C-alpha positions as a printed Julia matrix, in Angstrom:
307×3 Matrix{Float64}:
 31.99   26.92  181.9
 29.62   24.89  179.74
 30.89   26.64  176.61
 34.48   25.85  177.59
 33.58   22.17  177.93
 32.03   22.23  174.46
 35.21   23.77  173.03
 37.48   21.27  174.74
 35.3    18.39  173.56
 35.56   19.83  170.06
 39.33   19.53  170.2
 39.08   15.99  171.58
 36.72   14.97  168.76
 39.62   15.21  166.33
 40.4    11.77  167.78
 36.7    10.79  168.13
 36.56   11.45  171.89
 33.81   13.61  173.48
 35.92   14.29  176.55
 36.72   17.73  177.94
 39.64   16.22  179.86
 41.1    14.88  176.63
 40.52   18.26  175.01
 42.48   19.9   177.82
 45.38   17.5   177.17
 45.21   18.31  173.47
 45.22   22.05  174.15
 48.26   21.7   176.41
 49.96   19.66  173.67
 49.36   22.4   171.09
 50.7    25.06  173.45
 53.75   22.84  174.06
 54.38   22.88  170.31
 54.07   26.68  170.26
 51.85   29.18  172.01
 50.46   30.39  168.67
 49.27   26.89  167.76
 47.51   26.56  171.09
 45.72   29.86  170.52
 44.75   28.99  166.95
 43.38   25.65  168.11
 41.15   27.32  170.66
 40.18   30.11  168.23
 39.12   27.66  165.54
 37.23   25.31  167.83
 35.43   28.16  169.58
 34.53   29.84  166.27
 33.17   26.65  164.73
 31.2    25.81  167.87
 29.75   29.33  168.13
 28.82   29.37  164.44
 26.96   26.08  164.8
 25.12   27.46  167.82
 24.1    30.63  165.96
 22.87   28.58  163.0
 20.72   26.41  165.25
 22.59   23.13  164.98
 21.25   20.45  167.34
 22.46   21.05  170.88
 23.56   17.47  171.4
 26.02   17.79  168.5
 27.42   21.01  169.92
 27.65   19.59  173.43
 29.52   16.53  172.15
 32.05   18.71  170.32
 31.04   17.46  166.89
 30.85   20.99  165.49
 34.31   22.03  166.64
 36.9    19.5   165.52
 36.97   20.32  161.82
 37.23   24.01  162.67
 40.1    23.29  165.05
 42.04   21.56  162.29
 41.31   24.34  159.79
 42.64   27.0   162.16
 45.75   25.08  163.22
 46.42   24.13  159.59
 46.22   27.78  158.56
 48.75   28.68  161.25
 51.14   25.92  160.17
 50.98   26.44  156.42
 50.46   30.22  156.2
 52.44   31.36  159.24
 50.79   32.13  162.58
 52.14   35.66  163.02
 50.18   37.38  160.26
 46.8    39.12  160.71
 45.67   37.65  157.4
 46.27   34.14  158.75
 44.16   34.83  161.84
 41.33   36.2   159.68
 41.49   33.24  157.31
 41.57   30.81  160.25
 38.46   32.41  161.73
 36.72   32.63  158.35
 37.62   29.06  157.47
 36.26   27.91  160.83
 32.93   29.54  159.97
 32.85   28.12  156.44
 33.74   24.6   157.54
 30.6    24.55  159.69
 28.48   24.97  156.57
 30.6    22.44  154.7
 30.11   19.97  157.54
 26.34   20.26  157.26
 26.47   19.78  153.49
 28.8    16.77  153.69
 26.69   15.22  156.43
 23.56   15.41  154.28
 25.34   13.76  151.36
 27.03   10.98  153.34
 23.9    10.29  155.37
 22.48    8.73  152.21
 24.93    5.87  152.75
 24.9     6.19  156.56
 28.56    7.17  156.64
 30.2     9.68  159.01
 31.68   12.98  157.86
 35.02   12.36  159.6
 37.47   15.15  158.72
 36.24   15.45  155.13
 34.94   19.03  155.69
 38.37   20.06  156.99
 40.11   18.42  154.02
 37.9    20.27  151.54
 38.38   23.67  153.17
 42.1    23.24  153.87
 42.82   22.04  150.34
 40.96   25.0   148.87
 42.72   27.39  151.24
 46.27   26.2   150.6
 45.69   25.92  146.86
 44.34   29.47  146.6
 46.69   31.16  149.08
 49.71   31.63  146.78
 47.48   33.63  144.42
 46.95   36.37  147.01
 49.91   38.56  147.98
 48.33   39.61  151.28
 47.76   35.99  152.27
 50.9    34.23  151.05
 54.02   35.13  152.99
 56.41   32.53  151.67
 55.41   30.18  154.47
 56.2    27.18  152.3
 56.83   26.09  148.73
 54.13   26.58  146.12
 55.11   23.33  144.46
 56.61   20.07  145.64
 56.96   17.87  142.58
 57.32   14.2   143.48
 60.67   12.54  142.95
 61.52    8.84  143.13
 62.69    7.74  146.54
 66.37    7.0   146.84
 67.87    3.84  148.22
 66.31    3.13  151.61
 68.51    3.85  154.58
 67.78    2.03  157.8
 66.28    4.34  160.42
 67.95    4.6   163.78
 66.13    3.29  166.84
 65.54    6.91  167.88
 63.77    7.6   164.57
 61.4     4.71  165.19
 60.29    5.54  168.72
 60.11    9.23  167.9
 57.91    8.31  164.96
 55.57    6.2   167.06
 54.72    9.28  169.13
 55.04   11.87  166.36
 52.44    9.97  164.32
 49.88   10.99  166.94
 51.06   14.61  166.96
 51.0    14.91  163.14
 47.22   14.6   163.19
 47.49   18.24  164.32
 50.48   18.9   161.97
 53.01   18.78  164.81
 56.24   16.75  164.31
 57.52   16.71  167.9
 57.53   13.35  169.68
 56.9    14.92  173.09
 53.81   16.68  171.73
 52.62   13.3   170.52
 53.17   11.88  174.0
 50.83   14.53  175.42
 48.2    13.81  172.78
 48.44   10.09  173.45
 48.1    10.65  177.2
 44.9    12.57  176.47
 43.53    9.7   174.4
 44.25    7.16  177.17
 42.65    9.51  179.7
 39.33    9.07  177.91
 39.48    5.5   176.66
 41.94    2.64  177.04
 40.58    1.01  173.87
 41.11    4.21  171.89
 44.61    4.57  173.34
 45.56    1.01  172.47
 44.25    1.37  168.92
 46.11    4.66  168.52
 49.32    2.82  169.45
 48.45   -0.09  167.15
 47.73    2.29  164.29
 50.93    4.22  164.88
 52.99    1.02  164.97
 51.3    -0.23  161.79
 51.93    3.03  159.98
 55.58    3.12  161.0
 56.15   -0.55  160.18
 54.45   -0.28  156.79
 56.35    2.84  155.79
 59.63    1.35  157.01
 59.04   -1.91  155.15
 58.36    0.0   151.93
 61.5     2.11  152.3
 60.16    5.49  153.41
 62.88    8.02  154.32
 63.97    7.97  157.95
 63.09   11.66  158.33
 59.46   10.94  157.41
 59.3     8.1   159.88
 60.72   10.22  162.7
 58.47   13.23  162.02
 55.26   11.2   161.86
 54.53   12.34  158.31
 54.35    8.74  157.1
 52.1     7.24  159.76
 49.61    9.75  161.16
 46.72    8.7   158.95
 47.15    5.13  160.16
 46.47    6.25  163.74
 43.07    7.7   162.87
 42.09    4.78  160.65
 42.89    2.21  163.34
 40.89    4.09  165.97
 37.94    4.58  163.62
 37.71    0.95  162.52
 38.06   -0.66  165.94
 36.09    0.87  168.79
 34.55    3.97  167.19
 32.48    3.05  164.11
 32.92   -0.69  164.43
 32.82   -2.59  167.73
 36.13   -3.5   169.32
 37.17   -7.12  168.88
 39.86   -9.31  167.38
 38.34   -9.28  163.89
 37.83   -5.54  163.81
 41.34   -5.03  165.2
 42.76   -7.04  162.29
 40.51   -5.1   159.91
 41.77   -1.86  161.42
 45.4    -2.9   160.95
 44.69   -3.61  157.28
 43.07   -0.2   156.92
 45.96    1.53  158.69
 48.46   -0.1   156.33
 46.36    0.92  153.31
 46.19    4.54  154.48
 49.96    4.6   154.92
 50.46    3.49  151.32
 47.88    6.01  150.11
 49.56    8.96  151.85
 52.49    9.49  149.42
 50.12    8.98  146.49
 47.92   11.86  147.63
 50.98   13.93  148.5
 52.07   13.57  144.87
 48.61   14.49  143.58
 48.59   17.68  145.66
 52.17   18.6   144.7
 51.21   21.77  142.75
 49.76   23.28  145.92
 52.62   22.21  148.17
 51.99   18.5   148.58
 49.63   18.66  151.58
 47.8    15.34  151.94
 46.14   16.5   155.17
 43.89   13.67  156.41
 42.61   12.71  152.96
 44.16    9.21  153.22
 42.35    8.62  156.52
 39.04    9.88  155.16
 39.1     7.91  151.92
 40.38    4.7   153.51
 37.92    4.81  156.4
 34.89    5.54  154.22
 35.77    2.64  151.9
 36.41    0.22  154.77
 33.22    1.24  156.6
 31.14    0.85  153.46
 32.73   -2.55  152.83
 32.14   -3.66  156.42
 28.42   -3.97  155.72
 29.23   -6.94  153.53
 31.03   -8.61  156.44
 28.43   -9.42  159.14
 31.0   -10.71  161.6
 32.65   -7.28  161.73
 29.45   -5.32  162.37
 28.22   -7.88  164.89
 31.3    -7.38  166.99
 32.27  -11.05  167.02
 35.38  -11.59  169.11
C-alpha cells in the first residue's frame, strides 16, 4: 500500500503535487485516453521509483514522488511516439525509466550549484535522445510518426471557433502528458484542484494565458484545440506562483508573463527539433522556468511573497 502511494504521488508530481489522490485522478485520466497509456504511466512511475529505492535515494524524495514523475513522462512519451503495442516500446519505456533516474541525480547535482530545481529536464534529455535515435533502429521504429517535420510559415490566421477555445483550455492540461482530449484534461484538472485550489487556479490561469497568447499571435485553430500550443504555459504558471515562488498578486503577474513567454518559445523549439519529428516536449517550460526563477532573485518583492 505504501509503495502504491509513492507511485501515485510520482504521477501527481508531474504537476508538482505530492498527493496520492491527485495521482489516482491522473491515472484514471490516462486510462480514459487509452488503457495502454494508463499502463505505461504506472509502469514508468513504478520503475523509476523502484530504481531510486534500489540505488539508495533518500526516502523522503521517494515518498514524495520526486523520483517517479520524470519516469512517468518517459514511459508515456515512448508509448505515444513509438506506439504502445510493440514489445520494443515497453522495453524502451522501462529502460528509459531506469536511465532517467540516473539523469535526475546528475541534473540535480549540477542545478544545485545555482539552487534551481530539476523540473522535467531529465525527462526532456532522455525523451529527446530516445526519439532522435529511434528511427535509426528498425526494431524500435515502427512508423509511429514522421522522422522529419520541417517548419513552414504559418498561413493566414483563421479565427478559432468557440469550441476550439474551450477544448483548448482543458486540452492544455492534458497535453502535459501528450494527450489531446479535452475530457482527459478535465480529469487532470480535477486532480489538481483535489490537492490544491491555488495550483488549480494557476493551472487555469496558465492555460488561459497560453491559449490567448497563441490565438493573438495567429496559431492554427487545430493547435489551440489540441492543447499543443498552450501546455507549457500551464506548468510555468503553476511553478512561478505557488510552487517555487510564494502565491501573491506580483508572482501571479510574473507567472502570466512566464506562461506567455513559454507559449512563444514552443514553436521555436518545435522547429529546432524538426529533424527528429518536431517534439518540443516540456523544453519550453523547463527553459522558461529556470530563467524566471534565476531572475527572481534579483526581485526581492517576488521572493518575499509581497501581496
